[in-house]
Structures are given as structure tokens and as C-alpha cells.
XYZ file of C-alpha atoms in Angstrom:
719
model
C 10.695 16.885 12.886
C 11.711 14.519 10.049
C 7.933 13.289 9.748
C 6.649 16.844 10.413
C 8.717 17.198 7.416
C 8.308 14.412 5.406
C 4.203 15.355 5.542
C 4.416 18.863 5.219
C 6.610 17.973 1.408
C 3.739 15.129 0.864
C 1.008 17.801 1.748
C 2.672 19.988 -1.150
C 2.878 17.554 -3.355
C -0.205 16.804 -3.408
C -1.046 20.121 -3.933
C 0.413 20.789 -6.291
C -1.284 17.838 -8.223
C -4.165 19.349 -7.507
C -3.259 22.844 -8.871
C -1.882 21.619 -12.196
C -5.131 20.267 -13.812
C -6.643 24.309 -13.907
C -3.571 25.512 -14.437
C -3.526 23.376 -17.587
C -6.497 24.805 -18.178
C -5.760 28.466 -18.224
C -2.996 28.435 -20.470
C -5.638 26.602 -23.295
C -8.176 29.421 -22.438
C -4.489 31.932 -23.215
C -4.007 30.236 -26.608
C -7.299 30.855 -27.756
C -7.006 34.216 -27.283
C -3.762 35.728 -26.710
C -0.951 35.871 -28.828
C 1.426 33.094 -28.163
C 5.642 33.620 -29.222
C 6.493 30.783 -32.138
C 9.165 29.261 -28.689
C 6.401 28.042 -26.918
C 3.678 27.236 -29.632
C 6.925 24.354 -30.732
C 7.049 23.453 -27.041
C 3.027 22.906 -27.376
C 2.762 20.971 -30.161
C 5.764 18.838 -29.006
C 3.702 18.290 -25.933
C 0.887 17.763 -27.792
C 2.346 14.623 -29.260
C 3.841 13.278 -26.026
C 0.553 13.059 -24.750
C -0.741 11.337 -27.330
C 1.682 9.050 -27.273
C 1.896 8.804 -23.916
C -2.412 8.174 -23.764
C -1.102 5.152 -26.896
C 0.868 3.815 -24.878
C -1.288 3.287 -21.519
C -4.505 2.757 -23.444
C -2.541 -0.761 -25.053
C -1.264 -1.489 -22.009
C -4.459 -1.277 -20.125
C -5.662 -4.820 -18.814
C -9.430 -4.187 -19.251
C -10.900 -0.558 -20.006
C -11.685 0.413 -16.262
C -8.127 0.550 -15.757
C -8.007 3.859 -17.874
C -11.579 4.861 -16.282
C -10.093 8.425 -16.812
C -9.688 8.352 -20.809
C -13.247 10.000 -21.599
C -11.881 13.189 -19.414
C -7.841 13.111 -20.870
C -9.370 12.897 -24.039
C -11.181 15.576 -23.615
C -8.732 18.131 -23.128
C -6.339 17.191 -24.942
C -8.780 17.509 -28.422
C -9.210 20.998 -26.651
C -5.170 21.129 -25.689
C -5.493 20.535 -30.151
C -7.699 23.088 -30.610
C -5.632 25.971 -28.266
C -2.964 25.151 -29.927
C -4.407 25.034 -34.199
C -6.048 28.456 -33.054
C -2.593 29.853 -31.971
C -0.742 28.771 -34.919
C -3.488 30.060 -37.467
C -2.704 33.599 -36.021
C 0.981 33.184 -36.750
C 0.350 31.580 -40.162
C -2.050 34.410 -41.214
C 0.292 36.992 -39.700
C 3.789 36.040 -39.829
C 3.258 33.698 -42.692
C 4.437 35.948 -45.167
C 8.061 36.117 -44.162
C 8.988 32.616 -45.001
C 8.002 28.669 -43.609
C 10.525 29.617 -40.278
C 8.211 32.380 -39.355
C 5.811 29.347 -37.905
C 7.902 27.893 -36.195
C 10.155 24.868 -36.774
C 8.091 22.555 -36.105
C 5.868 23.208 -38.772
C 8.140 24.109 -40.805
C 10.240 20.062 -40.519
C 6.657 19.051 -40.877
C 5.877 21.071 -44.373
C 9.759 20.063 -45.674
C 10.427 16.714 -44.756
C 7.348 14.837 -44.039
C 5.819 16.352 -47.740
C 9.000 17.395 -49.590
C 7.559 20.869 -49.369
C 5.589 20.143 -51.645
C 1.852 21.646 -50.789
C 0.391 19.185 -53.190
C 1.784 16.493 -51.849
C 0.777 17.775 -48.703
C -2.887 18.404 -49.145
C -2.899 14.827 -50.499
C -1.488 13.065 -47.220
C -3.614 15.048 -45.187
C -6.702 14.319 -46.599
C -5.365 10.332 -46.747
C -5.042 10.734 -42.961
C -8.186 12.499 -42.555
C -10.387 10.240 -44.431
C -8.260 7.091 -41.958
C -9.222 8.993 -38.852
C -13.110 10.196 -39.461
C -13.863 7.531 -41.380
C -12.472 4.644 -40.677
C -11.101 4.642 -36.924
C -13.445 7.434 -35.525
C -16.307 6.059 -37.001
C -16.020 2.807 -36.062
C -14.967 3.583 -32.443
C -18.555 5.757 -32.045
C -20.195 2.918 -33.461
C -18.917 0.298 -30.848
C -18.903 2.721 -28.081
C -22.519 3.807 -28.709
C -23.749 0.113 -28.814
C -21.192 -0.792 -25.767
C -22.941 1.743 -23.334
C -26.339 0.728 -24.754
C -25.491 -2.829 -23.751
C -23.193 -2.319 -20.795
C -26.976 -0.085 -19.264
C -29.460 -2.889 -20.137
C -27.121 -5.626 -18.226
C -26.888 -3.252 -15.273
C -29.652 -4.442 -12.952
C -28.345 -8.514 -14.037
C -25.055 -7.831 -13.047
C -26.365 -5.968 -9.410
C -28.617 -9.274 -9.178
C -25.844 -11.618 -9.469
C -23.456 -9.947 -6.902
C -26.752 -9.912 -4.607
C -26.848 -13.516 -5.488
C -23.348 -14.368 -4.923
C -23.256 -12.303 -1.578
C -26.291 -14.267 -0.531
C -24.689 -17.850 -1.782
C -21.275 -17.046 0.609
C -19.603 -16.501 -2.400
C -18.660 -12.849 -1.582
C -17.839 -11.176 0.939
C -19.473 -7.855 1.874
C -16.180 -5.723 1.120
C -16.127 -7.704 -2.174
C -20.109 -7.152 -3.035
C -19.417 -3.526 -2.423
C -16.611 -3.475 -4.831
C -18.244 -5.333 -7.341
C -21.253 -3.225 -7.311
C -18.599 -0.004 -7.183
C -17.098 -1.775 -10.733
C -20.561 -2.077 -11.792
C -21.177 1.643 -11.742
C -18.157 2.589 -13.220
C -18.738 0.529 -15.795
C -21.740 1.492 -17.052
C -20.323 5.750 -16.115
C -17.289 5.066 -18.233
C -19.205 3.757 -21.262
C -21.876 6.094 -21.009
C -18.933 8.985 -21.151
C -16.762 7.259 -23.880
C -19.700 7.506 -26.194
C -19.529 11.165 -25.376
C -15.869 10.885 -25.990
C -15.792 9.849 -28.635
C -17.797 12.666 -30.567
C -15.104 15.191 -29.523
C -12.990 12.962 -31.586
C -15.142 13.500 -35.190
C -15.668 17.099 -33.939
C -12.001 17.762 -33.682
C -11.204 16.019 -37.279
C -13.726 17.786 -38.859
C -12.409 20.823 -36.986
C -8.782 20.276 -38.375
C -10.828 20.294 -42.490
C -12.217 23.538 -41.683
C -9.003 25.054 -40.010
C -7.047 23.970 -42.989
C -9.688 25.455 -45.905
C -9.732 28.693 -43.606
C -5.714 28.410 -43.215
C -5.310 28.138 -47.000
C -8.232 30.672 -47.982
C -6.914 33.285 -45.400
C -3.282 33.226 -45.805
C -4.027 33.636 -50.094
C -6.230 36.626 -49.696
C -3.735 38.305 -46.988
C -0.210 37.349 -49.365
C -2.227 38.602 -52.291
C -3.906 42.119 -51.081
C -1.627 42.504 -47.956
C 1.664 41.668 -48.994
C 1.652 42.227 -52.632
C 2.653 38.859 -53.309
C 2.098 36.717 -56.938
C -0.730 34.042 -56.489
C 1.609 31.143 -57.271
C 4.139 32.842 -54.415
C 1.568 32.846 -51.761
C -0.301 29.751 -52.590
C 3.762 28.223 -52.253
C 4.210 30.084 -48.949
C 0.305 29.906 -47.317
C -0.153 26.645 -48.226
C 2.467 24.778 -47.080
C 2.530 26.580 -43.563
C -1.256 25.663 -43.094
C -0.580 21.905 -44.047
C 2.136 21.503 -42.333
C 0.172 23.118 -39.309
C -2.799 20.272 -40.324
C -0.558 17.756 -40.371
C 0.685 18.526 -36.854
C -2.384 18.493 -35.140
C -3.764 15.407 -37.397
C -0.755 13.539 -36.357
C -1.957 12.809 -32.471
C -5.253 13.150 -33.310
C -4.787 9.976 -35.128
C -3.135 8.814 -31.791
C -5.820 9.707 -29.825
C -8.374 7.646 -32.258
C -6.723 4.647 -32.403
C -6.219 4.706 -28.095
C -9.986 5.689 -28.323
C -10.560 2.411 -30.555
C -8.126 0.276 -28.555
C -9.820 1.364 -25.402
C -13.443 0.812 -26.415
C -12.629 -2.601 -28.172
C -10.751 -4.101 -25.813
C -12.422 -7.387 -23.598
C -11.223 -7.705 -19.707
C -8.046 -9.931 -19.658
C -5.643 -10.606 -16.726
C -2.899 -9.722 -19.285
C -2.293 -6.222 -20.877
C -3.080 -5.923 -25.127
C 0.459 -7.537 -26.533
C -0.092 -9.880 -23.936
C -3.364 -11.397 -24.901
C -2.912 -10.930 -28.940
C 0.354 -12.623 -28.018
C -0.725 -15.451 -26.290
C -3.496 -16.134 -28.696
C -1.109 -15.999 -31.950
C 0.803 -18.445 -30.486
C -0.988 -21.265 -31.034
C 0.974 -23.750 -34.355
C -1.662 -24.699 -36.210
C -2.261 -21.196 -37.635
C 0.946 -20.366 -38.937
C 1.312 -24.258 -40.450
C -1.084 -23.232 -43.721
C 0.809 -19.661 -43.225
C 3.849 -20.914 -43.835
C 2.550 -23.468 -46.763
C 0.658 -20.590 -48.769
C 3.514 -17.933 -48.601
C 5.995 -20.923 -49.550
C 3.751 -22.134 -52.749
C 3.252 -17.606 -53.497
C 7.253 -17.738 -53.614
C 7.450 -20.221 -56.048
C 5.324 -18.777 -59.127
C 6.946 -17.383 -61.733
C 6.834 -13.339 -61.587
C 6.799 -12.858 -57.925
C 9.493 -11.588 -55.622
C 10.990 -14.718 -54.566
C 13.649 -12.805 -52.239
C 10.917 -11.318 -50.060
C 8.190 -14.028 -49.943
C 10.868 -17.018 -49.639
C 12.702 -15.665 -46.429
C 9.236 -14.490 -45.046
C 7.850 -18.105 -45.529
C 10.560 -19.196 -43.573
C 10.445 -16.733 -41.005
C 7.179 -18.301 -40.234
C 7.772 -22.017 -40.346
C 10.410 -21.273 -37.978
C 7.951 -19.692 -35.504
C 5.058 -22.630 -36.382
C 8.671 -25.410 -35.238
C 9.260 -22.766 -32.281
C 6.028 -22.912 -30.879
C 4.928 -26.618 -31.514
C 8.095 -27.597 -29.659
C 7.020 -25.435 -26.681
C 3.826 -27.071 -26.856
C 5.401 -30.267 -27.183
C 8.050 -29.750 -23.951
C 4.723 -28.413 -21.570
C 3.192 -31.791 -22.384
C 5.930 -33.805 -21.548
C 6.999 -32.009 -18.632
C 6.698 -34.137 -15.943
C 4.432 -33.886 -12.978
C 7.100 -33.452 -10.311
C 7.537 -30.062 -11.403
C 4.009 -28.307 -9.045
C 4.036 -31.491 -6.651
C 2.928 -28.732 -3.800
C 0.188 -27.103 -6.006
C -1.384 -30.765 -7.122
C -0.847 -32.167 -3.838
C -1.721 -29.157 -1.430
C -4.832 -29.315 0.584
C -6.201 -26.085 1.610
C -8.556 -25.728 4.221
C -11.314 -24.752 1.860
C -10.783 -27.404 0.131
C -11.968 -29.670 3.673
C -14.457 -27.058 5.626
C -17.213 -25.236 3.936
C -17.611 -21.916 6.256
C -21.166 -21.429 5.679
C -23.127 -22.083 8.959
C -26.539 -21.625 6.883
C -26.923 -23.544 3.611
C -29.551 -25.178 1.386
C -29.067 -27.770 -0.559
C -31.294 -27.739 -3.690
C -31.482 -30.787 -6.651
C -31.378 -29.819 -10.128
C -34.449 -29.644 -11.114
C -35.117 -26.305 -8.575
C -31.428 -24.860 -9.846
C -33.579 -22.407 -12.356
C -34.571 -20.773 -9.142
C -31.357 -19.601 -7.966
C -29.595 -18.957 -12.197
C -28.997 -15.413 -13.016
C -30.790 -15.683 -16.060
C -34.047 -15.845 -15.108
C -33.380 -13.461 -12.042
C -32.744 -15.728 -9.367
C -35.787 -15.356 -7.877
C -34.838 -17.705 -4.669
C -31.822 -15.717 -3.816
C -33.959 -12.405 -3.453
C -36.087 -13.920 -1.361
C -33.401 -15.148 0.857
C -31.741 -11.886 1.575
C -35.433 -10.165 2.494
C -35.364 -12.794 4.907
C -32.015 -12.205 6.260
C -33.219 -8.752 6.817
C -35.885 -9.030 8.413
C -34.821 -11.986 10.519
C -32.139 -10.079 11.558
C -33.833 -6.858 12.316
C -36.833 -9.717 14.829
C -34.002 -11.400 16.505
C -30.880 -8.197 17.296
C -28.086 -10.045 15.042
C -26.834 -10.269 12.086
C -28.120 -13.562 10.403
C -25.042 -15.068 8.195
C -24.669 -15.662 4.464
C -26.625 -18.400 3.421
C -24.890 -21.098 0.948
C -26.982 -22.652 -1.811
C -25.479 -25.043 -3.326
C -27.011 -28.163 -5.902
C -26.453 -31.568 -4.234
C -27.157 -34.604 -7.540
C -27.429 -37.107 -3.964
C -31.049 -35.544 -3.512
C -34.626 -36.022 -6.242
C -34.225 -33.623 -8.920
C -36.895 -31.537 -6.759
C -35.544 -31.662 -3.114
C -34.174 -29.225 -1.374
C -32.680 -29.130 2.250
C -32.459 -26.827 5.143
C -28.868 -26.702 7.092
C -27.420 -24.965 9.901
C -24.043 -26.509 10.954
C -24.344 -28.917 8.989
C -27.120 -30.431 10.449
C -30.137 -30.954 8.394
C -33.351 -29.172 10.054
C -36.123 -30.089 7.408
C -36.246 -31.015 3.480
C -38.920 -31.324 0.897
C -39.454 -30.960 -2.719
C -41.003 -28.038 -5.016
C -41.679 -27.893 -8.224
C -40.081 -24.559 -9.517
C -42.797 -23.957 -12.834
C -45.537 -24.589 -10.664
C -47.719 -23.261 -7.640
C -48.776 -24.586 -4.273
C -52.295 -23.859 -3.101
C -53.004 -23.905 0.523
C -56.130 -24.949 2.095
C -55.419 -22.199 4.904
C -58.797 -23.534 6.281
C -61.139 -20.832 4.336
C -62.152 -23.451 2.001
C -66.281 -24.748 1.967
C -66.488 -28.061 -0.074
C -70.451 -27.298 -0.148
C -69.468 -23.877 -2.535
C -66.983 -25.765 -4.573
C -68.616 -27.158 -7.884
C -65.248 -28.670 -9.379
C -62.204 -29.205 -6.958
C -59.294 -27.883 -8.144
C -56.991 -30.527 -9.673
C -53.503 -31.348 -8.372
C -50.843 -32.776 -6.705
C -51.548 -33.349 -3.250
C -49.160 -32.552 -0.275
C -48.181 -30.861 3.043
C -47.254 -27.358 3.466
C -43.375 -28.073 4.676
C -43.729 -25.188 7.400
C -46.970 -25.272 8.681
C -48.462 -28.566 7.710
C -51.636 -27.785 6.329
C -53.194 -29.678 3.318
C -51.750 -28.338 0.244
C -51.819 -29.248 -3.628
C -49.322 -28.421 -6.526
C -51.005 -26.550 -9.408
C -49.881 -25.555 -12.643
C -49.666 -21.540 -13.524
C -52.918 -21.308 -15.595
C -54.969 -22.943 -12.121
C -54.246 -19.740 -10.071
C -57.350 -17.957 -10.692
C -59.429 -20.706 -10.213
C -57.645 -21.844 -7.017
C -57.930 -18.223 -5.509
C -61.720 -18.327 -6.556
C -62.098 -21.268 -4.974
C -60.310 -20.026 -1.250
C -56.693 -21.549 -1.401
C -54.190 -19.162 -0.705
C -51.308 -19.851 -3.684
C -47.823 -19.147 -3.195
C -44.652 -19.956 -6.056
C -42.211 -22.171 -5.317
C -39.775 -19.907 -3.900
C -41.953 -18.251 -1.823
C -42.793 -21.802 0.170
C -38.689 -22.841 0.143
C -38.047 -19.718 1.527
C -40.930 -19.604 4.384
C -39.516 -22.876 5.409
C -36.027 -21.876 6.097
C -37.575 -18.723 8.005
C -40.120 -20.244 9.798
C -36.493 -23.059 10.594
C -34.364 -20.335 11.211
C -36.480 -18.716 14.013
C -36.875 -21.673 15.293
C -32.918 -22.438 16.011
C -31.883 -18.832 16.118
C -29.905 -20.356 18.792
C -27.337 -22.161 16.600
C -26.301 -19.199 14.643
C -25.560 -17.110 17.591
C -22.033 -16.930 18.754
C -19.003 -15.772 20.705
C -18.336 -13.402 17.520
C -21.856 -12.286 17.284
C -21.879 -11.879 21.241
C -18.443 -9.383 20.887
C -20.546 -7.311 18.113
C -23.229 -6.869 19.739
C -21.288 -5.788 23.157
C -18.943 -2.965 20.321
C -22.136 -1.572 19.632
C -23.300 -1.194 22.871
C -20.321 0.231 23.865
C -20.600 3.517 21.780
C -23.573 4.089 23.506
C -23.907 2.890 26.879
C -19.342 2.317 27.691
C -20.022 2.432 31.571
C -22.746 -0.201 30.965
C -20.100 -2.787 28.913
C -17.748 -1.816 31.321
C -19.405 -2.638 34.322
C -20.933 -6.212 32.416
C -17.605 -7.840 31.193
C -15.163 -9.506 31.451
C -16.724 -9.121 34.900
C -19.165 -10.614 36.617
C -19.941 -12.334 33.005
C -17.257 -13.499 30.503
C -17.631 -13.183 27.166
C -18.667 -17.032 27.072
C -21.113 -16.701 29.681
C -22.839 -13.753 27.979
C -22.778 -15.916 24.654
C -24.183 -19.076 27.055
C -27.246 -16.354 28.044
C -28.204 -15.285 24.799
C -28.089 -18.607 23.499
C -30.582 -19.520 26.268
C -32.934 -16.675 25.473
C -32.946 -17.033 21.607
C -33.704 -21.144 22.020
C -37.115 -19.732 24.083
C -37.696 -17.577 20.849
C -37.106 -14.274 23.056
C -35.269 -11.614 20.665
C -31.804 -10.006 21.246
C -33.198 -6.347 19.812
C -33.187 -4.233 23.458
C -29.976 -5.717 24.047
C -29.570 -2.521 26.917
C -31.945 -3.548 28.635
C -31.180 -7.107 28.332
C -27.444 -6.170 29.384
C -28.623 -4.562 32.412
C -30.816 -7.244 33.373
C -27.948 -9.627 33.364
C -25.807 -7.250 35.522
C -28.420 -7.391 38.454
C -29.136 -10.771 38.232
C -25.491 -11.613 37.778
C -25.449 -9.313 41.235
C -28.206 -11.258 42.778
C -26.740 -14.976 41.582
C -23.372 -13.647 43.300
C -24.798 -12.521 46.538
C -26.760 -16.117 46.878
C -24.444 -18.037 45.917
C -21.085 -16.264 47.285
C -18.079 -14.952 45.754
C -15.706 -18.063 45.477
C -18.893 -20.160 43.673
C -19.095 -20.145 40.232
C -22.386 -18.339 39.374
C -25.283 -20.869 37.715
C -26.161 -19.726 34.368
C -29.026 -21.351 34.572
C -30.166 -19.301 37.597
C -29.050 -15.801 35.849
C -30.704 -16.820 32.747
C -34.357 -16.570 35.256
C -33.106 -13.528 36.655
C -32.651 -11.983 33.485
C -35.685 -13.160 32.187
C -37.818 -11.975 35.314
C -37.002 -8.327 34.292
C -37.871 -8.750 30.763
C -41.329 -10.238 31.611
C -42.598 -7.471 29.386
C -40.402 -7.663 25.887
C -41.689 -11.640 26.305
C -45.315 -11.163 26.754
C -45.496 -7.855 23.864
C -44.217 -10.509 21.882
C -46.774 -12.792 22.447
C -50.377 -10.565 22.226
C -50.788 -6.677 21.323
C -50.793 -3.918 24.570
C -54.204 -3.739 24.682
C -55.714 -7.562 24.893
C -55.556 -10.406 27.737
C -52.700 -12.743 27.384
C -54.188 -16.197 27.243
C -52.409 -18.508 29.145
C -52.682 -23.101 30.197
C -51.734 -23.404 33.750
C -50.761 -26.412 36.136
C -53.271 -27.494 38.728
C -52.286 -26.730 42.748
C -51.635 -30.654 43.021
C -49.655 -30.973 39.996
C -47.490 -27.880 40.383
C -46.974 -29.751 44.130
C -46.140 -32.814 42.336
C -43.789 -31.728 39.970
C -41.686 -29.446 42.876
C -41.152 -32.143 44.449
C -39.904 -34.772 41.936
C -37.575 -31.902 40.952
C -36.519 -31.479 44.407
C -36.257 -35.606 44.679
C -33.913 -35.334 41.238
C -31.374 -33.712 42.537
C -30.198 -31.800 40.206
C -31.202 -34.503 37.488
C -31.984 -33.216 33.663
C -35.472 -34.877 33.736
C -36.108 -35.423 36.854
C -40.297 -36.491 36.495
C -41.167 -40.452 35.562
C -41.697 -41.175 32.031
C -45.526 -42.452 32.609
C -46.291 -38.875 34.466
C -44.534 -36.514 31.576
C -46.564 -38.355 29.183
C -49.938 -37.825 30.879
C -49.013 -34.305 31.502
C -47.655 -33.706 27.641
C -50.859 -35.591 26.899
C -53.605 -33.434 29.124
C -51.769 -30.022 27.772
C -52.253 -30.782 24.023
C -55.687 -31.604 25.051
C -56.196 -28.275 26.868
C -54.634 -26.540 24.475
C -56.716 -27.983 21.145
C -59.432 -25.400 20.733
C -57.406 -22.359 21.433
C -54.981 -23.658 18.856
C -57.811 -24.381 16.477
C -58.595 -20.467 16.843
C -55.093 -19.799 15.965
C -54.756 -18.144 18.806
C -51.066 -17.375 20.561
C -51.096 -18.834 23.947
C -48.225 -19.720 27.039
C -48.297 -21.909 29.193
C -47.598 -20.239 33.067
C -46.090 -22.464 35.858
C -44.069 -21.711 39.189
C -40.477 -20.967 38.848
C -39.397 -23.719 40.007
C -41.275 -25.846 37.396
C -40.669 -23.852 34.535
C -37.514 -25.347 33.405
C -38.447 -28.905 33.716
C -41.648 -28.469 32.221
C -40.391 -26.137 28.747
C -38.245 -29.970 28.334
C -41.039 -31.586 28.829
C -43.167 -29.652 25.866
C -40.774 -28.848 23.785
C -40.905 -31.138 21.587
C -45.103 -31.032 21.205
C -44.971 -27.170 20.832
C -42.021 -25.647 19.959
C -43.034 -22.476 19.690
C -45.575 -22.141 22.799
C -43.503 -20.450 25.349
C -43.426 -21.517 29.184
C -43.530 -18.685 32.097
C -43.041 -18.365 35.251
C -45.474 -16.378 37.149
C -42.840 -13.574 38.361
C -42.672 -13.248 34.765
C -45.726 -11.852 33.750
C -46.261 -7.955 34.100
C -48.177 -6.934 36.777
C -49.816 -4.682 35.201
C -50.610 -7.380 32.145
C -53.773 -8.629 31.839
C -54.407 -12.802 31.536
C -56.991 -14.536 30.405
C -56.658 -18.253 32.004
C -58.192 -20.398 29.405
C -57.403 -24.047 30.887
C -55.853 -25.608 33.791
C -54.288 -29.301 33.361
C -55.376 -30.635 36.805
C -52.999 -33.138 38.319
C -55.436 -35.912 39.590
C -53.548 -38.921 38.935
C -56.433 -41.565 38.208
C -57.159 -39.466 34.545
C -55.391 -36.262 33.836
C -58.328 -34.177 33.753
C -58.442 -30.536 31.960
C -60.403 -27.345 33.360
C -61.354 -24.731 30.905
C -62.574 -22.352 33.686
C -62.366 -19.196 31.609
C -62.248 -20.315 28.111
C -65.398 -20.071 25.509
C -64.819 -20.478 21.978
C -65.993 -17.142 19.659
C -69.064 -18.461 18.034
C -68.225 -16.691 14.977
């Protein structure tokens, strides 16, 4: 019951807060249209001064401009309040002013008598000076600063967004922090744009104050002389005094708001408020010593007010001495005062935490420089997005950092601290790739450059200067820039080693996402019959053989069926074999595996083993008794060599193919051929869909005397 009451009170409080602003806006309209009692007018004047003081204090205590992001709107409503009070006070001055200074309210009378001593001539000059300070100095300067800041903030917005993306890709920011940074950048742009417009409110308000004063003086003189038969001097004394008092009442809060606006737009971001920032920067004793010396010399000159200057010089000298003493104490402080901070070692000092990393030499730093657009970081972001879409799970952040031990133009790609590849790139040059389309007979003058090998595909290539780009394209080269070279190399290595990036957290994320659409399937998959660890191991095995996890629902159904078959075969008390479950999953998703190799309307090129060799492998596996490499080294080398010879023609045509064998020999053959064919899948006959056409391009014979290869169905395209 108490909780219900407190929630209702909170809801009522929120509703009341939401209703204050509309009610206040209606009151402003009432002030402008309807006659207002003098007492209400006095309350409005005091409220206006109070609001101006509060706005000024909030502006001075803001650490950065965005801490007072509502200031443009507050400035608008404060200006409207002041103008509404001016309209109401003008009505009172013109209607009731003939009765004396007290007729317009106590606030206007106090400003007319106390601040300017009851002399309207003095009041006019005081008002004029305040107007000059507000309009010419503060408002004009703040408006100019707002205009320039808004323009530069808008121009710098794309660079700031790219810097945030670069930090996100480098692992320096989490996605939540990056989202907050982007929101801050957008809010900053909106704020300074609004401040540029809000400064016009202040300027217009100052001009309106002058016009209202002139109207009050002229209107009051006319009414006093014509309607109330007052003498010219008496009318001037009465109405001019009231008009000047009314103008000063409005001008004081206007001046405070102008100061607040100027303080906000000229504020530099700092962890301290304005007073703390100024105090810390004025606490340098070296700055006060010359001040003390100059004041002392001035105080000793003849004719100078010695009793004023010398005490002030003594105060500045005392302040300088205290600052020097404080600085010396901080320097002489023993280091044992902060032993925990100096000797503490955090986990972040020991571990990097980034799974993916790229180390670069200092010559490649321009590729990640925000001032130059960080082209490498942009490409890495696109590659992460593309790989995540293709593989079916989120690729972790890539941390790029410089390594002084590397050569200037060298880079190194790592996964979990293990180097997968390294090469060199020249940031100002282009890489011209010989992709097989060059005709040496048609090239009168070959393109000159630094010869090298493409780090991704091993093609012959040249590093050329940008001015030779057109020449290289005409000659038949494929030309790419340095960020593309590194990013393509990174993409290739990550795709080959995607299993190293998949862990239990990624598996749990896949299960959580699947649970939203298929909760019963997830419940039937884990924790029984498969644990999270087993699901992770199965997914890693599939990724190791380039099987994506995009259709995780179908994979999960296959895991449930394969686990049930394995449990029925091995018994309820035996631990299921993950290798057998993986093979069972592969049999059920064969169409997914094959469709990634060739289009649906084209036959799948395959290389198979002869019957004798299949039998020989099966016998070796059976005799090996579960050994990881049951095949003799000599036989294994002959198999690899024969498959290489059989695959050479189809690889020359850049066609994708698969190696097909029996289910018993598939895993063993995969281990044999993986070093030579890292991107070629090894399938079993059971994994081929029944409706998929197959083109046998080569058969590796099993005669031990000479591991001959037969190519019964393969014909090289004459074109």
C-alpha cells in the first residue's frame, strides 16, 4: 500500500512538473493582454531578477557548455517574461503614472528613487551606459562567438564521428560508450546552433528596451500634459522617472542573462567549474611576482595614493608567497603519500583483452590518423560487418596499435596474441596486382614499381606511385590502395580462422537470440542433451571447415537429431562423441555446405579417391585405433601430391571444387589435405544433396607404384 501511494505521489509530482511550463507560458500571454495588479507586477519583477540570477549561477558552475544544454530555451522564456513584464508595466505607468511614483509599484519606485537618486536625468544616463555595455559589448561579442562556434562545430562533426568509429574499431570504446559519444556530438552541434539563434533574442531584447523607454517617455509626457493637465516639468519629473525606473528594472536581469550567455559560449570544457578553472590557472606564483613588483614601484612614486596601492601590493606578494610555498611542499612531498596508486597493477596492465589485433609500424600510422580520415579503420569496420553477416556471429572489435619493433611499413595480424600473417605496405603508394589478365605482347613499356607478392592470394604485384595508376590500369593490372591491401589480408585470415573467435559467450548469444523465436527448440537442445560447452565445440568445428552459422535454427535442429542418434548408438551412460555429432550435423545440412561453393543451377566440381585408395585408407584408420594420423607418412605424402596434380587444372581456371570421400575417411583425409588446401572443403558422400548435380573432374587412383590420377569428366574450357 505504501509503495502504491509513493508511486502515485511520484506520478503526481511528474505531472505537476510537466504542467508548470504551459501554465507559465499562459501567464506570459496574460501579462501582455490583460491589466495586471501592481502587487502581481512587483512579484513578477522580483521573479525575473531571481531567474536571471539563477541562470547566471548555473552557467558559471557548468563544467562544459552541454551541462546547461537547456540554456537556449531558458533564455527564450526569460526574454519573453521580461518583455511581458515590460508591456504590463508600460500599461501601469501610462494609466496610473499621474498619481505619483508609488502608483507603478514598489519595485519601479525603488529603482527610480534609490538607484538613481530620484533624478530622471541621471537615470537616463545610467540606463544608456547599461545599454551600451549590454548591447555593444556583451551581446555583440557573445553573438559573434556563438556564430563562429556553431559553424566550426558543424564543420568538425564528421571528423568527430569518424574518430568515434575509429576508437570503437580499435577497442578503445565499448558500443555503449560510442553511442553516448555520438549523442554528445549531435547534442553539441544542436546546442551551438540554438545558441547562435538565442543570442539574437538577447540583442533584440536590448533594442526593445530602448524603444520601450522612448515610448514610455513620449507617451507619458503626452498623457500628463494633455489628459491630466500637468506642467511640462511636472510631467517630465513624473513619467520620465517612472519610465527610467521601469527600464532599469528590466535591464538589470537582461544584463545578467547576457553575462550568462557570454560565459556559456566562451566556456572551454573542463572537469572543474568556471571558478575552479580560473582559480587553478591563476595560482601560478610566477605570474604574481611581477604584479607585486610593479604595484610596489607604483605605490612609491610621488603623488600616488600610497595607502591604497601598497596594501594591495602586500596582498599580492602574500598570495605569491603562499602559492610558492604550496608548490614547494607538493614537490618535496614523499612518494609514500600515494603508495597504492604508484604500486598498484591492474588487470588492464597485464592483459590486452582484444581478441583481434593489428600491429603496425610507424610508417603506417597515417592510415589510422583521424585527421586523414582513418581509411584503414573505416575498411575494418565494413569487413567486420560483412564477416559477421556471413559467419552468423558478431566479429569482435579490432584493436590497431603501433609497434616500434616492426619495420616502418610492416604490419602484423593477430588473433588472441598469435600472429596469423604479416607483410609490408606503403601508405602513399598503390598495389598493382597481376591477376592473370596481362598480355606481355601488348605492353610496349612495362609499368615500373617495387616487385612483391600479394599478401592475400600470393599473386605477382608491384607497388607503384599514384601517378602511374592510369598506366597500370591500361596495362591490365588491378590497382588497390594500401588500406585495401591490409583489410583484404585481414579479411582472408579472419575468415580462415573464424573458429578461434567463437567461444561460449558467442554460443550463448546465439542461443538467446534463437530463444526469442524458437524457445522449445532451445529447451530441447540445452542443457540436455548438449551442454553449452559441447554446443560451442560443435560450432567451432563447423567454422573450422568454413561452415557458417547463419542459419542457426537449422543447425540447432540438426544438433538435436544428431545428439539423439549418437545417444541411441552409444548408450545413455556413455559420453557422446562430438566428432560423430559433428558428422551427423554435416549430413543434415549438406545443402547449406554445398550452396556456398557453387550456384544452385551449376554442378559441383569434385575430386574423388579411387576404390583401392578408399579401402586402403579405411584399413589404416581401423588399424590406427583412433590415432590422429593413422596414415603412414610416405603414403600421406603421395596422396597429397596426387591431389595437388589433379586439382592443378581446375585451380588454374579459378573454379571452386570439393574433395569427396567416404564418411569413414573424411576426417582423416581433411587433416592430410588441410595444409595444402586450406580453403577446399572435404565432404563425405552422405553430405551431398540427392538433387545436386556433381561433376567428377578427377579421380585419384590408389595404385601404390605410381599414384596416378584420372580425369574422366574434366575438360578444360578452350576459352
